[in-house]
Amino acid sequence: MKVIQAADYDDMSRKAANLISAQIIMKPRCVLGLATGSTPVGVYRQLTEWYRKGDLDFSEVTTFNLDEYRGLERSHPQSYYYFMKEHLFSKVNIVAGRTNIPDGMAQNPEFACKDYNDRIERAGGIDLQLLGIGHNGHIGFNEPGTAFEAMTHLVELTESTLQANRRFFSSEEEMPRQAYTMGIKNIMLAKKIIILASGRDKAAILKEAMEGSISPKVQASILQLHNDATVVADREALSLWKP
Ligand code: PGA
């Protein structure tokens, strides 16, 4: 496990964006695995800025997002499709047909999951996967206890995730109770992984995931076994873990 220490959120975002830029420059036809949530917003902002300056070209890049709520239209402001469009896809020259996000409105979940796995495989696998980490160690929507062998699957959101996300929806009924997520196996098959962490509230879980025992109870702990994983974290997130 490599660790890149950053001073603060902006520095973490710039350092992670640098690694992603290097990937795109070295292999313009690369496949990126992308994440949503508050942590990667600064990375997307930085990549957008470098694109505007003419330093980055996304025209041959393919992307696969980790997850999506089930039952939300793409036009719903809380869908991850909407998030990606707003924070990255509408701002750079990526080809819409090369961006992939699980279809939250799919009629047949089983087919949708298999199709997502197949699409990743047909694209040649993920070159670089960007990840955030949840307070309970989840990555994507892989909640504690999920088998490490899982590929893309449909999950029932846990009570804590429902509570954490409740504020983004106008009513309880509107909140999705299920989501699609890439499984841990999809993530572990990526050639490179970047794990982002920012802020003191991530310090305890970062330490537990990166030096605690490897167990499905802490999904991110499996990343200790990946042969090209890099943690990019700021001083506060690293305040308890001294790698
Ligand atoms: P956050 O979410 O980036 O909003 O902290 C991380 C996650 O839950 O995966």
mmCIF file of C-alpha atoms and ligand atoms in Angstrom:
data_model
loop_
_atom_site.group_PDB
_atom_site.id
_atom_site.type_symbol
_atom_site.label_atom_id
_atom_site.label_comp_id
_atom_site.label_asym_id
_atom_site.label_seq_id
_atom_site.Cartn_x
_atom_site.Cartn_y
_atom_site.Cartn_z
ATOM 1 C CA MET A 1 0.000 0.000 0.000
ATOM 2 C CA LYS A 2 1.440 3.337 -1.045
ATOM 3 C CA VAL A 3 0.439 6.462 0.857
ATOM 4 C CA ILE A 4 0.535 10.018 -0.428
ATOM 5 C CA GLN A 5 0.135 12.545 2.359
ATOM 6 C CA ALA A 6 -1.647 15.775 1.528
ATOM 7 C CA ALA A 7 -1.914 18.929 3.593
ATOM 8 C CA ASP A 8 -5.656 19.449 3.181
ATOM 9 C CA TYR A 9 -8.652 18.664 0.968
ATOM 10 C CA ASP A 10 -7.487 20.783 -1.988
ATOM 11 C CA ASP A 11 -4.010 19.292 -1.851
ATOM 12 C CA MET A 12 -5.473 15.753 -1.696
ATOM 13 C CA SER A 13 -7.672 16.562 -4.707
ATOM 14 C CA ARG A 14 -4.740 17.916 -6.727
ATOM 15 C CA LYS A 15 -2.470 14.985 -5.881
ATOM 16 C CA ALA A 16 -5.126 12.405 -6.818
ATOM 17 C CA ALA A 17 -5.998 14.326 -9.999
ATOM 18 C CA ASN A 18 -2.307 14.199 -10.891
ATOM 19 C CA LEU A 19 -2.324 10.399 -10.736
ATOM 20 C CA ILE A 20 -5.455 10.263 -12.907
ATOM 21 C CA SER A 21 -3.942 12.728 -15.396
ATOM 22 C CA ALA A 22 -0.807 10.613 -15.633
ATOM 23 C CA GLN A 23 -2.984 7.594 -16.420
ATOM 24 C CA ILE A 24 -4.848 9.458 -19.188
ATOM 25 C CA ILE A 25 -1.653 10.901 -20.673
ATOM 26 C CA MET A 26 0.211 7.582 -20.643
ATOM 27 C CA LYS A 27 -2.782 5.643 -21.998
ATOM 28 C CA PRO A 28 -5.327 7.930 -23.694
ATOM 29 C CA ARG A 29 -7.626 4.958 -24.367
ATOM 30 C CA CYS A 30 -7.848 4.036 -20.697
ATOM 31 C CA VAL A 31 -10.719 2.797 -18.561
ATOM 32 C CA LEU A 32 -11.381 4.739 -15.367
ATOM 33 C CA GLY A 33 -13.519 3.547 -12.470
ATOM 34 C CA LEU A 34 -15.206 6.556 -10.877
ATOM 35 C CA ALA A 35 -16.836 7.327 -7.544
ATOM 36 C CA THR A 36 -19.444 9.777 -6.282
ATOM 37 C CA GLY A 37 -19.851 11.341 -2.816
ATOM 38 C CA SER A 38 -18.412 14.517 -1.381
ATOM 39 C CA THR A 39 -14.767 13.370 -1.337
ATOM 40 C CA PRO A 40 -14.038 13.160 -5.119
ATOM 41 C CA VAL A 41 -15.718 16.481 -6.028
ATOM 42 C CA GLY A 42 -12.395 18.354 -5.744
ATOM 43 C CA VAL A 43 -10.648 15.791 -7.952
ATOM 44 C CA TYR A 44 -13.246 16.298 -10.692
ATOM 45 C CA ARG A 45 -12.926 20.082 -10.302
ATOM 46 C CA GLN A 46 -9.152 19.854 -10.753
ATOM 47 C CA LEU A 47 -9.406 17.549 -13.772
ATOM 48 C CA THR A 48 -11.939 19.942 -15.340
ATOM 49 C CA GLU A 49 -9.558 22.854 -14.791
ATOM 50 C CA TRP A 50 -6.651 21.041 -16.469
ATOM 51 C CA TYR A 51 -8.955 20.059 -19.351
ATOM 52 C CA ARG A 52 -9.930 23.742 -19.820
ATOM 53 C CA LYS A 53 -6.258 24.692 -19.916
ATOM 54 C CA GLY A 54 -5.746 22.179 -22.718
ATOM 55 C CA ASP A 55 -3.622 19.797 -20.652
ATOM 56 C CA LEU A 56 -6.031 16.836 -20.683
ATOM 57 C CA ASP A 57 -8.010 15.065 -23.384
ATOM 58 C CA PHE A 58 -10.866 12.728 -22.400
ATOM 59 C CA SER A 59 -11.925 11.878 -25.962
ATOM 60 C CA GLU A 60 -10.787 8.259 -25.799
ATOM 61 C CA VAL A 61 -11.424 7.640 -22.109
ATOM 62 C CA THR A 62 -14.047 5.104 -20.996
ATOM 63 C CA THR A 63 -15.548 5.286 -17.500
ATOM 64 C CA PHE A 64 -17.472 2.941 -15.197
ATOM 65 C CA ASN A 65 -19.067 4.323 -12.060
ATOM 66 C CA LEU A 66 -19.221 2.254 -8.919
ATOM 67 C CA ASP A 67 -22.890 2.537 -8.102
ATOM 68 C CA GLU A 68 -26.356 4.013 -8.628
ATOM 69 C CA TYR A 69 -29.622 4.151 -6.695
ATOM 70 C CA ARG A 70 -32.342 1.833 -7.926
ATOM 71 C CA GLY A 71 -35.526 3.595 -8.966
ATOM 72 C CA LEU A 72 -34.151 7.067 -9.661
ATOM 73 C CA GLU A 73 -34.417 8.520 -13.150
ATOM 74 C CA ARG A 74 -31.177 9.875 -14.586
ATOM 75 C CA SER A 75 -32.716 13.347 -14.421
ATOM 76 C CA HIS A 76 -33.196 13.111 -10.626
ATOM 77 C CA PRO A 77 -30.745 15.506 -8.932
ATOM 78 C CA GLN A 78 -29.758 12.794 -6.431
ATOM 79 C CA SER A 79 -28.987 10.176 -9.069
ATOM 80 C CA TYR A 80 -25.322 9.444 -9.528
ATOM 81 C CA TYR A 81 -25.795 9.911 -13.258
ATOM 82 C CA TYR A 82 -26.810 13.502 -12.539
ATOM 83 C CA PHE A 83 -23.853 13.926 -10.150
ATOM 84 C CA MET A 84 -21.322 12.746 -12.743
ATOM 85 C CA LYS A 85 -22.835 14.925 -15.427
ATOM 86 C CA GLU A 86 -22.738 17.961 -13.191
ATOM 87 C CA HIS A 87 -19.234 17.438 -11.783
ATOM 88 C CA LEU A 88 -17.361 16.029 -14.757
ATOM 89 C CA PHE A 89 -19.047 14.662 -17.866
ATOM 90 C CA SER A 90 -20.696 17.921 -19.022
ATOM 91 C CA LYS A 91 -17.441 19.833 -18.466
ATOM 92 C CA VAL A 92 -14.908 17.785 -20.429
ATOM 93 C CA ASN A 93 -14.757 16.236 -23.906
ATOM 94 C CA ILE A 94 -15.708 12.728 -22.806
ATOM 95 C CA VAL A 95 -17.900 10.807 -25.264
ATOM 96 C CA ALA A 96 -21.303 10.113 -23.650
ATOM 97 C CA GLY A 97 -21.374 6.593 -25.089
ATOM 98 C CA ARG A 98 -18.146 5.769 -23.278
ATOM 99 C CA THR A 99 -19.508 6.657 -19.834
ATOM 100 C CA ASN A 100 -21.137 3.816 -17.913
ATOM 101 C CA ILE A 101 -23.246 3.989 -14.762
ATOM 102 C CA PRO A 102 -25.528 1.183 -13.563
ATOM 103 C CA ASP A 103 -29.054 1.828 -14.881
ATOM 104 C CA GLY A 104 -31.189 2.675 -11.860
ATOM 105 C CA MET A 105 -34.372 2.133 -13.891
ATOM 106 C CA ALA A 106 -33.457 -1.291 -15.297
ATOM 107 C CA GLN A 107 -36.464 -3.632 -15.544
ATOM 108 C CA ASN A 108 -34.443 -6.760 -14.877
ATOM 109 C CA PRO A 109 -31.873 -6.297 -12.090
ATOM 110 C CA GLU A 110 -30.194 -9.630 -12.653
ATOM 111 C CA PHE A 111 -29.631 -8.899 -16.319
ATOM 112 C CA ALA A 112 -28.531 -5.325 -15.542
ATOM 113 C CA CYS A 113 -25.826 -6.586 -13.137
ATOM 114 C CA LYS A 114 -24.521 -9.211 -15.521
ATOM 115 C CA ASP A 115 -24.554 -6.700 -18.366
ATOM 116 C CA TYR A 116 -22.491 -4.247 -16.292
ATOM 117 C CA ASN A 117 -19.880 -6.910 -15.511
ATOM 118 C CA ASP A 118 -19.786 -7.885 -19.188
ATOM 119 C CA ARG A 119 -19.319 -4.290 -20.292
ATOM 120 C CA ILE A 120 -16.360 -3.845 -17.936
ATOM 121 C CA GLU A 121 -14.811 -7.025 -19.274
ATOM 122 C CA ARG A 122 -15.385 -6.046 -22.911
ATOM 123 C CA ALA A 123 -13.711 -2.696 -22.231
ATOM 124 C CA GLY A 124 -10.622 -4.626 -21.134
ATOM 125 C CA GLY A 125 -11.064 -4.139 -17.378
ATOM 126 C CA ILE A 126 -10.504 -1.046 -15.272
ATOM 127 C CA ASP A 127 -7.061 0.578 -15.469
ATOM 128 C CA LEU A 128 -7.543 2.917 -12.533
ATOM 129 C CA GLN A 129 -10.314 2.851 -9.936
ATOM 130 C CA LEU A 130 -11.015 5.896 -7.762
ATOM 131 C CA LEU A 131 -12.596 5.182 -4.364
ATOM 132 C CA GLY A 132 -13.935 7.044 -1.359
ATOM 133 C CA ILE A 133 -14.401 5.254 1.957
ATOM 134 C CA GLY A 134 -17.553 5.284 4.081
ATOM 135 C CA HIS A 135 -17.525 5.700 7.852
ATOM 136 C CA ASN A 136 -18.253 1.985 8.215
ATOM 137 C CA GLY A 137 -15.531 1.073 5.719
ATOM 138 C CA HIS A 138 -17.872 0.585 2.774
ATOM 139 C CA ILE A 139 -16.653 1.101 -0.774
ATOM 140 C CA GLY A 140 -19.298 1.670 -3.402
ATOM 141 C CA PHE A 141 -22.456 0.391 -1.708
ATOM 142 C CA ASN A 142 -20.660 -2.729 -0.464
ATOM 143 C CA GLU A 143 -21.800 -2.642 3.133
ATOM 144 C CA PRO A 144 -20.192 -4.551 6.046
ATOM 145 C CA GLY A 145 -20.609 -8.304 5.730
ATOM 146 C CA THR A 146 -20.793 -8.483 1.919
ATOM 147 C CA ALA A 147 -18.803 -11.382 0.429
ATOM 148 C CA PHE A 148 -15.516 -10.219 -1.101
ATOM 149 C CA GLU A 149 -16.268 -12.404 -4.161
ATOM 150 C CA ALA A 150 -19.343 -10.345 -5.117
ATOM 151 C CA MET A 151 -19.498 -8.813 -8.579
ATOM 152 C CA THR A 152 -22.033 -6.117 -9.557
ATOM 153 C CA HIS A 153 -25.197 -6.682 -7.496
ATOM 154 C CA LEU A 154 -28.333 -5.118 -6.108
ATOM 155 C CA VAL A 155 -28.161 -4.146 -2.427
ATOM 156 C CA GLU A 156 -30.692 -3.234 0.232
ATOM 157 C CA LEU A 157 -29.448 0.011 1.727
ATOM 158 C CA THR A 158 -28.635 -0.261 5.424
ATOM 159 C CA GLU A 159 -30.449 1.834 7.997
ATOM 160 C CA SER A 160 -27.326 3.952 8.608
ATOM 161 C CA THR A 161 -26.925 4.703 4.899
ATOM 162 C CA LEU A 162 -30.630 5.556 4.628
ATOM 163 C CA GLN A 163 -30.296 7.912 7.587
ATOM 164 C CA ALA A 164 -27.128 9.510 6.235
ATOM 165 C CA ASN A 165 -28.741 10.164 2.841
ATOM 166 C CA ARG A 166 -32.236 11.081 4.044
ATOM 167 C CA ARG A 167 -31.363 14.813 4.038
ATOM 168 C CA PHE A 168 -30.895 14.812 0.259
ATOM 169 C CA PHE A 169 -34.490 13.778 -0.435
ATOM 170 C CA SER A 170 -37.664 15.800 0.019
ATOM 171 C CA SER A 171 -39.611 12.909 1.551
ATOM 172 C CA GLU A 172 -39.054 9.479 3.066
ATOM 173 C CA GLU A 173 -41.040 7.869 0.206
ATOM 174 C CA GLU A 174 -38.820 9.410 -2.437
ATOM 175 C CA MET A 175 -35.680 7.795 -0.980
ATOM 176 C CA PRO A 176 -34.510 4.718 -2.803
ATOM 177 C CA ARG A 177 -34.120 1.658 -0.555
ATOM 178 C CA GLN A 178 -31.956 -0.287 -2.982
ATOM 179 C CA ALA A 179 -28.920 0.426 -5.115
ATOM 180 C CA TYR A 180 -26.710 -1.222 -7.700
ATOM 181 C CA THR A 181 -23.035 -1.478 -6.904
ATOM 182 C CA MET A 182 -19.937 -2.985 -8.402
ATOM 183 C CA GLY A 183 -18.774 -5.761 -6.092
ATOM 184 C CA ILE A 184 -15.465 -5.965 -4.279
ATOM 185 C CA LYS A 185 -14.226 -8.399 -6.901
ATOM 186 C CA ASN A 186 -14.805 -5.878 -9.716
ATOM 187 C CA ILE A 187 -12.864 -3.317 -7.675
ATOM 188 C CA MET A 188 -10.002 -5.678 -6.834
ATOM 189 C CA LEU A 189 -9.628 -6.577 -10.518
ATOM 190 C CA ALA A 190 -8.735 -2.942 -11.328
ATOM 191 C CA LYS A 191 -5.060 -2.602 -12.255
ATOM 192 C CA LYS A 192 -4.572 0.456 -10.026
ATOM 193 C CA ILE A 193 -6.646 1.818 -7.168
ATOM 194 C CA ILE A 194 -6.682 5.254 -5.540
ATOM 195 C CA ILE A 195 -8.362 5.560 -2.134
ATOM 196 C CA LEU A 196 -9.270 9.103 -1.139
ATOM 197 C CA ALA A 197 -9.820 10.208 2.445
ATOM 198 C CA SER A 198 -10.242 13.677 3.857
ATOM 199 C CA GLY A 199 -11.095 15.007 7.296
ATOM 200 C CA ARG A 200 -10.845 13.897 10.884
ATOM 201 C CA ASP A 201 -14.101 11.940 10.710
ATOM 202 C CA LYS A 202 -12.404 9.465 8.331
ATOM 203 C CA ALA A 203 -9.285 8.982 10.494
ATOM 204 C CA ALA A 204 -10.544 6.031 12.568
ATOM 205 C CA ILE A 205 -11.941 4.033 9.659
ATOM 206 C CA LEU A 206 -8.876 4.716 7.508
ATOM 207 C CA LYS A 207 -6.618 3.312 10.232
ATOM 208 C CA GLU A 208 -8.874 0.294 10.788
ATOM 209 C CA ALA A 209 -9.190 -0.466 7.074
ATOM 210 C CA MET A 210 -5.508 -0.069 6.290
ATOM 211 C CA GLU A 211 -3.860 -1.810 9.233
ATOM 212 C CA GLY A 212 -6.648 -3.791 10.918
ATOM 213 C CA SER A 213 -7.507 -7.389 10.099
ATOM 214 C CA ILE A 214 -8.799 -8.120 6.637
ATOM 215 C CA SER A 215 -12.460 -8.947 7.046
ATOM 216 C CA PRO A 216 -15.749 -8.428 5.205
ATOM 217 C CA LYS A 217 -16.823 -6.480 8.315
ATOM 218 C CA VAL A 218 -14.607 -3.673 6.979
ATOM 219 C CA GLN A 219 -14.977 -3.913 3.231
ATOM 220 C CA ALA A 220 -12.090 -1.554 2.459
ATOM 221 C CA SER A 221 -9.666 -3.791 4.417
ATOM 222 C CA ILE A 222 -9.360 -6.052 1.354
ATOM 223 C CA LEU A 223 -7.511 -3.208 -0.388
ATOM 224 C CA GLN A 224 -4.445 -4.114 1.730
ATOM 225 C CA LEU A 225 -4.064 -7.093 -0.603
ATOM 226 C CA HIS A 226 -4.151 -5.135 -3.856
ATOM 227 C CA ASN A 227 -0.745 -4.877 -5.495
ATOM 228 C CA ASP A 228 -1.113 -1.310 -6.785
ATOM 229 C CA ALA A 229 -3.294 0.631 -4.358
ATOM 230 C CA THR A 230 -2.461 4.179 -3.258
ATOM 231 C CA VAL A 231 -4.079 6.057 -0.399
ATOM 232 C CA VAL A 232 -4.228 9.791 -1.017
ATOM 233 C CA ALA A 233 -5.308 11.380 2.241
ATOM 234 C CA ASP A 234 -5.020 14.689 4.019
ATOM 235 C CA ARG A 235 -3.370 15.334 7.375
ATOM 236 C CA GLU A 236 -6.631 15.082 9.333
ATOM 237 C CA ALA A 237 -7.616 11.748 7.782
ATOM 238 C CA LEU A 238 -4.098 10.484 8.550
ATOM 239 C CA SER A 239 -4.118 11.771 12.128
ATOM 240 C CA LEU A 240 -4.564 8.281 13.659
ATOM 241 C CA TRP A 241 -2.751 6.099 11.122
ATOM 242 C CA LYS A 242 0.998 6.523 10.832
ATOM 243 C CA PRO A 243 2.014 4.397 7.837
HETATM 244 P P1 PGA B 1 -18.175 10.739 1.141
HETATM 245 O O1 PGA B 1 -18.698 9.247 1.003
HETATM 246 O O2 PGA B 1 -17.159 10.928 0.070
HETATM 247 O O3 PGA B 1 -19.402 11.575 0.914
HETATM 248 O O4 PGA B 1 -17.598 10.857 2.522
HETATM 249 C C1 PGA B 1 -17.772 8.226 0.908
HETATM 250 C C2 PGA B 1 -18.527 6.934 0.799
HETATM 251 O O5 PGA B 1 -19.527 6.766 1.525
HETATM 252 O O6 PGA B 1 -18.123 6.089 0.006
#
